[in-house]
Amino acid sequence: MAAGQPGAADDGDDRGGLRAALSGLTTRGRSFLAAGVAAAICAYVLGQGDLLRVGLLLAVLPLVSVTVLHRTRYRVAGSRRLSPSRVTAGSEARVHLRMDNVSRVPTGLLMLQDRVPYVLGPRPRFVLDRVEAGGIREVSYKVRSDLRGRYPLGPLQLRLSDPFGMCELTRSFSAYDTLIVIPRTEPLPTLRLAGEASGYGDGRQRSLALAGEDDVIPRGYRHGDDLRRVHWRSTARYGELMVRREEQPQRARCTVLLDTRRSGYRGAGPDSAFEWAVSGAASALVHMLERGFAVRLLTDTGDSVPGEGPDGFAGSTQESADSAGLMLDTLAVIGQSDGEGLSPAYDVLRGGNEGLLIAFFGDIDEKQAAVAARMRQRSGAAVAFVLDSADWGHGGDGPGSTDADERLRPLREAGWIAVPVPPRTDLARLWQQAGQLRADTQSAGSGGTTGFSGGWS
């Protein structure tokens, strides 16, 4: 019973046969069967033929009900549809169930039950009185979770009952669906920098032909191409009309780094420091994709999403919504790692110029701060949001482990725009604060060391 597709109840093969069907006898059915057997024994002992007929009737009625129900239990089909199939934590999704009676006879009383994880709410149950031949019944229920993740829905269970209430059989549909609960995201303010071309670095152009005629990368002629761009040497080589490629704007890059080290966070639950960092990373990558940047999600373990293509970024050929969905699905199930350092992430970053780097760090000591400082050397600009587990452990009421400025000084000396994250603070406010820190740094005459050479929005 896949989402939106019809399915039939599982026939459960016939290994149990009627023995399994007999286990579905209700109290009424068992009482009739016992009374019939007792009446038959008494009739045999007393020699009463009329009593024997009554006993046989009482005993046969539940057995006939079991046989009929056993034969007709596969005649109901169902489908499930999620609306929507991906929701933000704390939001509701509606599950639509549809039951089709595909047999030529009406059904008796049906009880419909769907299996859902406990975090989504109570298990939904529905009673369908009678479904005529070829009839359709539709019901729906809501699910909601404050915890991100992937939650299976189903399989759907159907309890069939005969008209006399002698037997009830429970059968399960074969398939299930998945509800994806992604982290909460919040809109971020747009910060415009002088000379910035949003999503395209400084507006520089790069040509695919770098060293003259021999290095031209041609493509096939398309209707409407300027004939002055025809590359005759390639045309002669390939036997078809080839043209020079146009110069293409350089797409600015942004890497969102999420620190998932278990040692960097305390606590658990929707309001924990780690969940704030996951939500912050989701908000940042969605915002940068909307601004036209090529974005990559990177963790401290060195894993990156998307991982396709030569550079691992969500390139310009992908729709922003598709790229965001891929990374948000990853964040929906991401957990804390057992890693002790940020070196695997640095090994990925040192491969080239990463453009803008936005990091969400847990607790970092001097050693990890040194690794983060080296990351800054490989990026055009770097912004760090640092969470102190001591502050979050006290719910913001404690004094914290150290002064925020002292903790962030190594990062700022390395050129990071480092912002401390107090408990229960909106990322939008910190985002604006990071822009103000950058402006203050420039006005203080720090020059290009901490400037956002790649721009950010």
Short mmCIF file of C-alpha atoms in Angstrom, two decimals:
data_model
loop_
_atom_site.label_atom_id
_atom_site.label_comp_id
_atom_site.label_asym_id
_atom_site.label_seq_id
_atom_site.Cartn_x
_atom_site.Cartn_y
_atom_site.Cartn_z
CA MET A 1 0.00 0.00 0.00
CA ALA A 2 2.41 2.62 -1.19
CA ALA A 3 1.55 6.29 -0.93
CA GLY A 4 -1.05 7.18 -3.51
CA GLN A 5 -1.02 3.63 -4.90
CA PRO A 6 -3.67 0.96 -4.32
CA GLY A 7 -2.73 -2.06 -2.29
CA ALA A 8 -4.42 -5.17 -1.01
CA ALA A 9 -4.46 -6.58 2.46
CA ASP A 10 -1.73 -9.12 3.12
CA ASP A 11 -3.09 -12.60 2.72
CA GLY A 12 -0.45 -13.79 5.15
CA ASP A 13 -0.03 -17.00 3.07
CA ASP A 14 -2.02 -20.06 4.11
CA ARG A 15 0.53 -21.70 6.39
CA GLY A 16 -1.81 -21.15 9.32
CA GLY A 17 -4.92 -21.94 7.25
CA LEU A 18 -8.14 -22.16 9.13
CA ARG A 19 -6.25 -22.67 12.38
CA ALA A 20 -5.16 -19.03 12.23
CA ALA A 21 -8.68 -17.99 11.26
CA LEU A 22 -10.13 -19.84 14.24
CA SER A 23 -7.98 -17.70 16.53
CA GLY A 24 -10.10 -14.75 15.39
CA LEU A 25 -13.27 -16.13 16.97
CA THR A 26 -14.91 -13.56 19.21
CA THR A 27 -16.35 -14.31 22.63
CA ARG A 28 -19.73 -14.75 21.00
CA GLY A 29 -18.33 -17.17 18.42
CA ARG A 30 -16.51 -19.24 21.04
CA SER A 31 -19.64 -19.37 23.16
CA PHE A 32 -21.74 -20.60 20.24
CA LEU A 33 -19.14 -23.22 19.40
CA ALA A 34 -18.87 -24.45 22.98
CA ALA A 35 -22.65 -24.52 23.37
CA GLY A 36 -23.03 -26.47 20.15
CA VAL A 37 -20.44 -29.07 21.17
CA ALA A 38 -22.06 -29.43 24.61
CA ALA A 39 -25.52 -29.82 23.07
CA ALA A 40 -24.26 -32.45 20.64
CA ILE A 41 -22.67 -34.47 23.46
CA CYS A 42 -25.84 -34.28 25.52
CA ALA A 43 -27.95 -35.29 22.53
CA TYR A 44 -25.72 -38.32 21.97
CA VAL A 45 -25.89 -39.36 25.59
CA LEU A 46 -29.64 -38.76 25.96
CA GLY A 47 -30.55 -39.93 22.48
CA GLN A 48 -32.32 -36.70 21.59
CA GLY A 49 -32.22 -36.11 17.82
CA ASP A 50 -33.77 -32.63 18.01
CA LEU A 51 -31.17 -31.51 20.52
CA LEU A 52 -28.44 -32.84 18.22
CA ARG A 53 -29.73 -30.69 15.36
CA VAL A 54 -29.72 -27.62 17.62
CA GLY A 55 -26.19 -28.41 18.74
CA LEU A 56 -24.95 -28.80 15.20
CA LEU A 57 -26.54 -25.48 14.23
CA LEU A 58 -24.86 -23.70 17.13
CA ALA A 59 -21.46 -25.24 16.33
CA VAL A 60 -21.62 -24.81 12.56
CA LEU A 61 -22.65 -21.14 12.58
CA PRO A 62 -19.31 -19.77 13.90
CA LEU A 63 -17.36 -22.21 11.72
CA VAL A 64 -19.23 -21.02 8.63
CA SER A 65 -18.55 -17.43 9.63
CA VAL A 66 -14.83 -18.20 9.98
CA THR A 67 -14.75 -19.91 6.58
CA VAL A 68 -16.57 -17.11 4.79
CA LEU A 69 -14.51 -14.41 6.44
CA HIS A 70 -11.32 -16.35 5.73
CA ARG A 71 -12.16 -16.40 2.03
CA THR A 72 -13.20 -12.77 1.69
CA ARG A 73 -10.55 -11.02 3.77
CA TYR A 74 -8.42 -10.11 0.71
CA ARG A 75 -11.18 -8.17 -1.01
CA VAL A 76 -10.37 -4.76 0.43
CA ALA A 77 -7.76 -2.46 -1.04
CA GLY A 78 -6.35 0.71 0.45
CA SER A 79 -4.08 3.64 -0.19
CA ARG A 80 -2.39 6.31 1.87
CA ARG A 81 -1.46 9.86 0.92
CA LEU A 82 0.60 12.30 2.98
CA SER A 83 -0.04 16.02 2.73
CA PRO A 84 2.72 17.09 2.78
CA SER A 85 5.32 14.31 2.99
CA ARG A 86 7.98 16.69 4.38
CA VAL A 87 7.11 19.00 7.27
CA THR A 88 9.00 21.26 9.64
CA ALA A 89 9.38 20.16 13.25
CA GLY A 90 6.37 21.35 15.22
CA SER A 91 4.11 21.46 12.15
CA GLU A 92 1.24 19.15 11.32
CA ALA A 93 0.81 16.80 8.40
CA ARG A 94 -2.43 15.15 7.37
CA VAL A 95 -2.61 11.49 6.41
CA HIS A 96 -5.42 10.53 4.05
CA LEU A 97 -6.58 6.90 3.99
CA ARG A 98 -8.77 5.46 1.30
CA MET A 99 -10.45 2.07 1.43
CA ASP A 100 -11.92 0.40 -1.65
CA ASN A 101 -14.23 -2.60 -1.53
CA VAL A 102 -13.15 -4.41 -4.68
CA SER A 103 -15.45 -7.39 -4.17
CA ARG A 104 -18.99 -7.85 -5.44
CA VAL A 105 -20.51 -8.20 -1.99
CA PRO A 106 -20.78 -5.60 0.75
CA THR A 107 -18.50 -5.81 3.77
CA GLY A 108 -19.50 -6.07 7.37
CA LEU A 109 -18.16 -3.91 10.16
CA LEU A 110 -14.55 -2.84 9.54
CA MET A 111 -12.09 -1.30 11.97
CA LEU A 112 -9.18 0.54 10.41
CA GLN A 113 -5.98 1.12 12.37
CA ASP A 114 -2.72 2.71 11.23
CA ARG A 115 0.60 2.18 12.93
CA VAL A 116 2.45 5.38 13.77
CA PRO A 117 5.47 6.03 16.02
CA TYR A 118 4.53 7.28 19.48
CA VAL A 119 6.24 10.64 18.87
CA LEU A 120 3.66 11.42 16.20
CA GLY A 121 0.69 10.99 18.49
CA PRO A 122 -1.82 8.25 19.42
CA ARG A 123 -2.52 5.38 17.08
CA PRO A 124 -5.50 6.36 14.88
CA ARG A 125 -8.50 4.03 14.71
CA PHE A 126 -11.59 4.29 12.51
CA VAL A 127 -14.79 2.24 12.34
CA LEU A 128 -16.43 1.74 8.94
CA ASP A 129 -19.97 0.47 9.33
CA ARG A 130 -20.61 -1.05 5.93
CA VAL A 131 -18.95 -0.63 2.56
CA GLU A 132 -21.13 -1.51 -0.39
CA ALA A 133 -19.82 -3.46 -3.36
CA GLY A 134 -17.36 -1.23 -5.21
CA GLY A 135 -17.74 1.41 -2.53
CA ILE A 136 -15.08 3.82 -1.31
CA ARG A 137 -14.48 5.25 2.13
CA GLU A 138 -12.02 8.01 2.95
CA VAL A 139 -10.79 9.06 6.37
CA SER A 140 -7.90 11.19 7.55
CA TYR A 141 -5.93 12.03 10.67
CA LYS A 142 -3.19 14.46 11.71
CA VAL A 143 0.34 13.75 12.89
CA ARG A 144 2.79 16.14 14.51
CA SER A 145 6.31 15.86 15.88
CA ASP A 146 8.55 18.31 17.68
CA LEU A 147 11.54 16.09 16.92
CA ARG A 148 13.09 15.95 13.47
CA GLY A 149 13.59 12.57 11.82
CA ARG A 150 12.18 10.04 9.39
CA TYR A 151 9.09 8.29 10.71
CA PRO A 152 7.45 5.23 9.11
CA LEU A 153 3.68 5.22 8.82
CA GLY A 154 2.06 1.82 8.55
CA PRO A 155 1.48 -0.84 7.71
CA LEU A 156 -2.24 -0.25 7.79
CA GLN A 157 -4.21 -2.86 9.71
CA LEU A 158 -7.76 -3.85 8.88
CA ARG A 159 -10.04 -5.80 11.20
CA LEU A 160 -12.82 -7.65 9.38
CA SER A 161 -15.97 -8.87 11.09
CA ASP A 162 -18.81 -11.11 9.93
CA PRO A 163 -22.45 -9.87 10.15
CA PHE A 164 -23.15 -12.06 13.22
CA GLY A 165 -20.08 -10.89 15.14
CA MET A 166 -18.77 -14.46 15.43
CA CYS A 167 -15.26 -13.79 14.09
CA GLU A 168 -12.84 -10.91 13.66
CA LEU A 169 -9.72 -11.19 11.55
CA THR A 170 -6.90 -8.67 11.48
CA ARG A 171 -4.85 -8.33 8.32
CA SER A 172 -2.04 -5.91 7.49
CA PHE A 173 -1.35 -4.12 4.24
CA SER A 174 2.09 -4.76 2.86
CA ALA A 175 3.62 -1.30 2.44
CA TYR A 176 4.23 1.80 4.48
CA ASP A 177 5.08 5.45 3.89
CA THR A 178 7.66 7.76 5.42
CA LEU A 179 7.08 11.16 6.94
CA ILE A 180 10.17 13.39 6.96
CA VAL A 181 10.32 15.97 9.74
CA ILE A 182 12.99 18.53 8.89
CA PRO A 183 14.59 21.05 11.28
CA ARG A 184 12.93 24.37 11.92
CA THR A 185 14.17 27.19 9.72
CA GLU A 186 13.76 30.91 10.14
CA PRO A 187 14.06 33.70 7.58
CA LEU A 188 17.32 35.63 7.81
CA PRO A 189 17.84 39.31 7.02
CA THR A 190 19.59 40.23 3.80
CA LEU A 191 22.96 41.88 4.35
CA ARG A 192 24.18 43.77 1.29
CA LEU A 193 27.88 44.46 0.98
CA ALA A 194 29.47 47.10 -1.23
CA GLY A 195 30.49 45.73 -4.59
CA GLU A 196 28.69 42.42 -4.08
CA ALA A 197 26.81 40.66 -6.84
CA SER A 198 24.55 38.27 -5.01
CA GLY A 199 25.33 34.69 -5.82
CA TYR A 200 28.10 35.52 -8.24
CA GLY A 201 31.05 36.60 -6.13
CA ASP A 202 32.28 39.99 -7.21
CA GLY A 203 30.59 39.73 -10.54
CA ARG A 204 33.76 38.46 -12.22
CA GLN A 205 33.47 36.50 -15.43
CA ARG A 206 35.37 33.36 -16.23
CA SER A 207 35.81 32.00 -19.71
CA LEU A 208 36.00 28.33 -20.56
CA ALA A 209 38.60 29.19 -23.20
CA LEU A 210 41.65 30.08 -21.16
CA ALA A 211 44.66 29.78 -23.40
CA GLY A 212 43.69 30.44 -26.99
CA GLU A 213 42.16 28.63 -29.92
CA ASP A 214 43.56 25.20 -29.03
CA ASP A 215 41.89 25.30 -25.60
CA VAL A 216 38.41 26.30 -26.77
CA ILE A 217 35.69 23.94 -25.45
CA PRO A 218 33.02 23.96 -28.18
CA ARG A 219 29.46 22.70 -28.12
CA GLY A 220 26.97 21.73 -30.79
CA TYR A 221 25.23 24.45 -32.77
CA ARG A 222 21.76 25.40 -31.55
CA HIS A 223 19.08 27.25 -33.43
CA GLY A 224 19.57 30.97 -32.89
CA ASP A 225 23.33 30.87 -32.17
CA ASP A 226 25.37 33.66 -33.70
CA LEU A 227 27.22 32.31 -36.75
CA ARG A 228 30.20 34.46 -35.79
CA ARG A 229 30.78 32.06 -32.89
CA VAL A 230 31.20 29.03 -35.17
CA HIS A 231 34.47 27.22 -34.41
CA TRP A 232 35.53 25.89 -37.82
CA ARG A 233 38.38 23.70 -36.59
CA SER A 234 36.06 21.75 -34.29
CA THR A 235 33.41 21.67 -37.00
CA ALA A 236 35.86 19.96 -39.35
CA ARG A 237 36.97 17.55 -36.61
CA TYR A 238 33.51 16.41 -35.48
CA GLY A 239 31.73 16.67 -38.81
CA GLU A 240 28.94 18.90 -37.44
CA LEU A 241 28.56 22.60 -36.82
CA MET A 242 30.23 23.57 -33.49
CA VAL A 243 30.23 26.95 -31.72
CA ARG A 244 32.37 28.46 -28.97
CA ARG A 245 30.85 28.43 -25.51
CA GLU A 246 29.85 31.72 -24.01
CA GLU A 247 31.63 33.07 -21.01
CA GLN A 248 29.81 32.06 -17.87
CA PRO A 249 29.51 33.99 -14.63
CA GLN A 250 31.34 32.51 -11.70
CA ARG A 251 28.85 31.20 -9.17
CA ALA A 252 29.78 32.14 -5.63
CA ARG A 253 30.21 29.24 -3.25
CA CYS A 254 29.14 28.82 0.33
CA THR A 255 29.97 25.96 2.69
CA VAL A 256 27.80 25.47 5.77
CA LEU A 257 29.84 23.58 8.38
CA LEU A 258 27.96 21.81 11.18
CA ASP A 259 29.89 20.56 14.20
CA THR A 260 28.24 17.30 15.32
CA ARG A 261 30.79 16.19 17.93
CA ARG A 262 29.08 14.64 20.92
CA SER A 263 31.71 16.18 23.18
CA GLY A 264 30.78 19.66 21.97
CA TYR A 265 27.21 19.67 23.26
CA ARG A 266 25.25 18.90 26.38
CA GLY A 267 21.66 17.89 26.82
CA ALA A 268 19.07 16.52 24.41
CA GLY A 269 15.61 17.32 23.16
CA PRO A 270 14.08 20.00 20.95
CA ASP A 271 15.57 22.87 22.99
CA SER A 272 19.10 21.50 23.27
CA ALA A 273 22.21 23.20 21.93
CA PHE A 274 22.74 20.57 19.24
CA GLU A 275 19.21 20.96 17.92
CA TRP A 276 19.73 24.74 17.77
CA ALA A 277 22.89 24.21 15.73
CA VAL A 278 21.09 21.86 13.32
CA SER A 279 18.25 24.35 12.92
CA GLY A 280 20.75 27.18 12.41
CA ALA A 281 22.59 25.25 9.70
CA ALA A 282 19.28 24.54 7.95
CA SER A 283 18.30 28.21 8.05
CA ALA A 284 21.68 29.32 6.72
CA LEU A 285 21.81 26.92 3.78
CA VAL A 286 18.23 27.73 2.71
CA HIS A 287 18.99 31.44 2.89
CA MET A 288 22.18 31.16 0.84
CA LEU A 289 20.50 29.00 -1.80
CA GLU A 290 17.76 31.59 -2.12
CA ARG A 291 20.45 34.24 -2.66
CA GLY A 292 21.85 32.30 -5.64
CA PHE A 293 24.91 30.71 -4.01
CA ALA A 294 26.17 27.22 -4.74
CA VAL A 295 25.93 25.62 -1.31
CA ARG A 296 27.43 22.56 0.32
CA LEU A 297 26.64 21.11 3.74
CA LEU A 298 29.72 19.79 5.54
CA THR A 299 30.05 18.08 8.93
CA ASP A 300 33.00 17.67 11.26
CA THR A 301 33.37 14.07 10.04
CA GLY A 302 34.16 15.30 6.51
CA ASP A 303 30.83 14.16 5.01
CA SER A 304 29.35 16.63 2.54
CA VAL A 305 25.96 17.05 0.89
CA PRO A 306 25.48 17.14 -2.00
CA GLY A 307 28.40 14.86 -2.83
CA GLU A 308 27.90 14.78 -6.59
CA GLY A 309 29.92 16.68 -9.15
CA PRO A 310 33.60 17.55 -9.24
CA ASP A 311 33.42 20.08 -6.38
CA GLY A 312 30.58 18.65 -4.30
CA PHE A 313 28.47 21.81 -4.39
CA ALA A 314 24.84 22.18 -5.38
CA GLY A 315 25.58 23.62 -8.80
CA SER A 316 23.70 26.18 -10.80
CA THR A 317 21.93 23.48 -12.85
CA GLN A 318 19.99 22.36 -9.80
CA GLU A 319 16.88 24.07 -8.61
CA SER A 320 17.27 25.73 -5.24
CA ALA A 321 14.27 23.86 -3.88
CA ASP A 322 15.71 20.48 -4.88
CA SER A 323 19.11 21.31 -3.41
CA ALA A 324 17.56 22.56 -0.19
CA GLY A 325 15.37 19.47 0.05
CA LEU A 326 18.37 17.16 -0.30
CA MET A 327 20.29 18.88 2.48
CA LEU A 328 17.27 19.31 4.74
CA ASP A 329 16.53 15.59 4.42
CA THR A 330 20.09 14.93 5.58
CA LEU A 331 19.71 17.29 8.52
CA ALA A 332 16.43 15.60 9.43
CA VAL A 333 18.27 12.42 10.44
CA ILE A 334 21.72 13.72 11.32
CA GLY A 335 22.97 12.71 14.75
CA GLN A 336 25.90 13.45 16.97
CA SER A 337 29.21 11.88 16.02
CA ASP A 338 31.86 10.28 18.22
CA GLY A 339 34.61 12.34 16.59
CA GLU A 340 36.97 14.29 18.79
CA GLY A 341 38.13 16.96 16.37
CA LEU A 342 37.51 19.09 13.29
CA SER A 343 40.46 17.77 11.28
CA PRO A 344 38.37 15.65 8.84
CA ALA A 345 36.39 18.75 7.88
CA TYR A 346 39.60 20.74 7.44
CA ASP A 347 40.98 18.05 5.11
CA VAL A 348 37.96 18.61 2.86
CA LEU A 349 38.17 22.40 3.03
CA ARG A 350 41.87 22.66 2.24
CA GLY A 351 41.26 21.27 -1.23
CA GLY A 352 40.56 24.72 -2.66
CA ASN A 353 38.96 28.12 -2.23
CA GLU A 354 35.60 27.50 -0.58
CA GLY A 355 34.21 31.02 -0.85
CA LEU A 356 32.01 31.92 2.11
CA LEU A 357 32.24 29.60 5.12
CA ILE A 358 29.45 29.59 7.73
CA ALA A 359 30.15 27.35 10.73
CA PHE A 360 28.10 26.25 13.73
CA PHE A 361 30.44 25.07 16.46
CA GLY A 362 29.89 23.47 19.84
CA ASP A 363 32.54 23.74 22.53
CA ILE A 364 35.98 24.19 20.98
CA ASP A 365 39.26 24.09 22.90
CA GLU A 366 42.59 25.60 21.87
CA LYS A 367 43.46 22.65 19.64
CA GLN A 368 40.17 22.80 17.73
CA ALA A 369 40.40 26.58 17.54
CA ALA A 370 43.75 26.17 15.78
CA VAL A 371 42.17 23.80 13.27
CA ALA A 372 39.36 26.29 12.70
CA ALA A 373 41.94 29.03 12.17
CA ARG A 374 43.48 27.03 9.33
CA MET A 375 40.01 26.60 7.79
CA ARG A 376 39.75 30.38 7.53
CA GLN A 377 42.82 30.47 5.31
CA ARG A 378 41.01 28.42 2.66
CA SER A 379 37.87 30.57 2.47
CA GLY A 380 37.06 34.02 1.20
CA ALA A 381 35.16 34.88 4.37
CA ALA A 382 34.19 32.98 7.50
CA VAL A 383 31.40 33.38 10.04
CA ALA A 384 31.22 31.21 13.17
CA PHE A 385 28.32 30.79 15.58
CA VAL A 386 29.76 29.23 18.74
CA LEU A 387 27.61 27.54 21.39
CA ASP A 388 28.90 27.19 24.95
CA SER A 389 27.54 23.99 26.48
CA ALA A 390 28.01 25.43 29.99
CA ASP A 391 25.62 28.28 29.21
CA TRP A 392 23.14 25.94 27.54
CA GLY A 393 23.47 23.44 30.37
CA HIS A 394 22.32 26.08 32.85
CA GLY A 395 19.54 27.25 30.54
CA GLY A 396 21.21 30.64 30.30
CA ASP A 397 20.98 31.21 34.09
CA GLY A 398 24.48 30.02 34.91
CA PRO A 399 27.70 31.99 34.62
CA GLY A 400 29.12 29.91 31.76
CA SER A 401 32.56 28.36 31.61
CA THR A 402 34.57 31.37 30.40
CA ASP A 403 34.03 34.84 29.08
CA ALA A 404 32.67 34.78 25.54
CA ASP A 405 35.28 37.21 24.19
CA GLU A 406 38.11 35.09 25.60
CA ARG A 407 36.70 31.94 24.04
CA LEU A 408 36.26 33.54 20.65
CA ARG A 409 39.52 35.49 20.56
CA PRO A 410 41.53 32.75 18.73
CA LEU A 411 38.90 32.60 15.99
CA ARG A 412 38.69 36.35 15.62
CA GLU A 413 42.47 36.68 15.47
CA ALA A 414 42.43 34.15 12.64
CA GLY A 415 39.94 36.30 10.70
CA TRP A 416 36.63 34.70 11.67
CA ILE A 417 33.55 36.79 12.37
CA ALA A 418 32.77 34.87 15.57
CA VAL A 419 29.46 35.29 17.39
CA PRO A 420 28.58 33.63 20.75
CA VAL A 421 25.19 31.93 20.88
CA PRO A 422 23.26 32.39 24.15
CA PRO A 423 20.42 29.94 24.91
CA ARG A 424 17.08 30.51 23.19
CA THR A 425 18.37 33.23 20.87
CA ASP A 426 16.98 33.71 17.37
CA LEU A 427 19.47 33.11 14.59
CA ALA A 428 18.13 36.16 12.71
CA ARG A 429 19.34 38.41 15.53
CA LEU A 430 22.77 36.76 15.58
CA TRP A 431 22.93 36.96 11.79
CA GLN A 432 22.40 40.69 12.00
CA GLN A 433 25.00 40.88 14.76
CA ALA A 434 27.54 39.11 12.56
CA GLY A 435 26.98 41.70 9.85
CA GLN A 436 27.50 44.49 12.36
CA LEU A 437 30.72 42.90 13.64
CA ARG A 438 31.99 42.73 10.08
CA ALA A 439 31.17 46.40 9.52
CA ASP A 440 32.87 47.39 12.79
CA THR A 441 35.95 45.38 11.85
CA GLN A 442 36.22 47.10 8.49
CA SER A 443 35.74 50.53 10.00
CA ALA A 444 38.51 49.74 12.50
CA GLY A 445 40.91 49.32 9.60
CA SER A 446 41.39 45.58 9.64
CA GLY A 447 41.55 45.56 5.84
CA GLY A 448 40.97 42.45 3.76
CA THR A 449 41.99 39.98 6.45
CA THR A 450 38.48 39.63 7.80
CA GLY A 451 36.55 41.12 4.87
CA PHE A 452 33.97 39.14 3.03
CA SER A 453 35.79 38.95 -0.28
CA GLY A 454 33.18 36.54 -1.63
CA GLY A 455 30.26 38.51 -0.25
CA TRP A 456 27.32 37.19 1.67
CA SER A 457 23.61 37.92 1.85
#
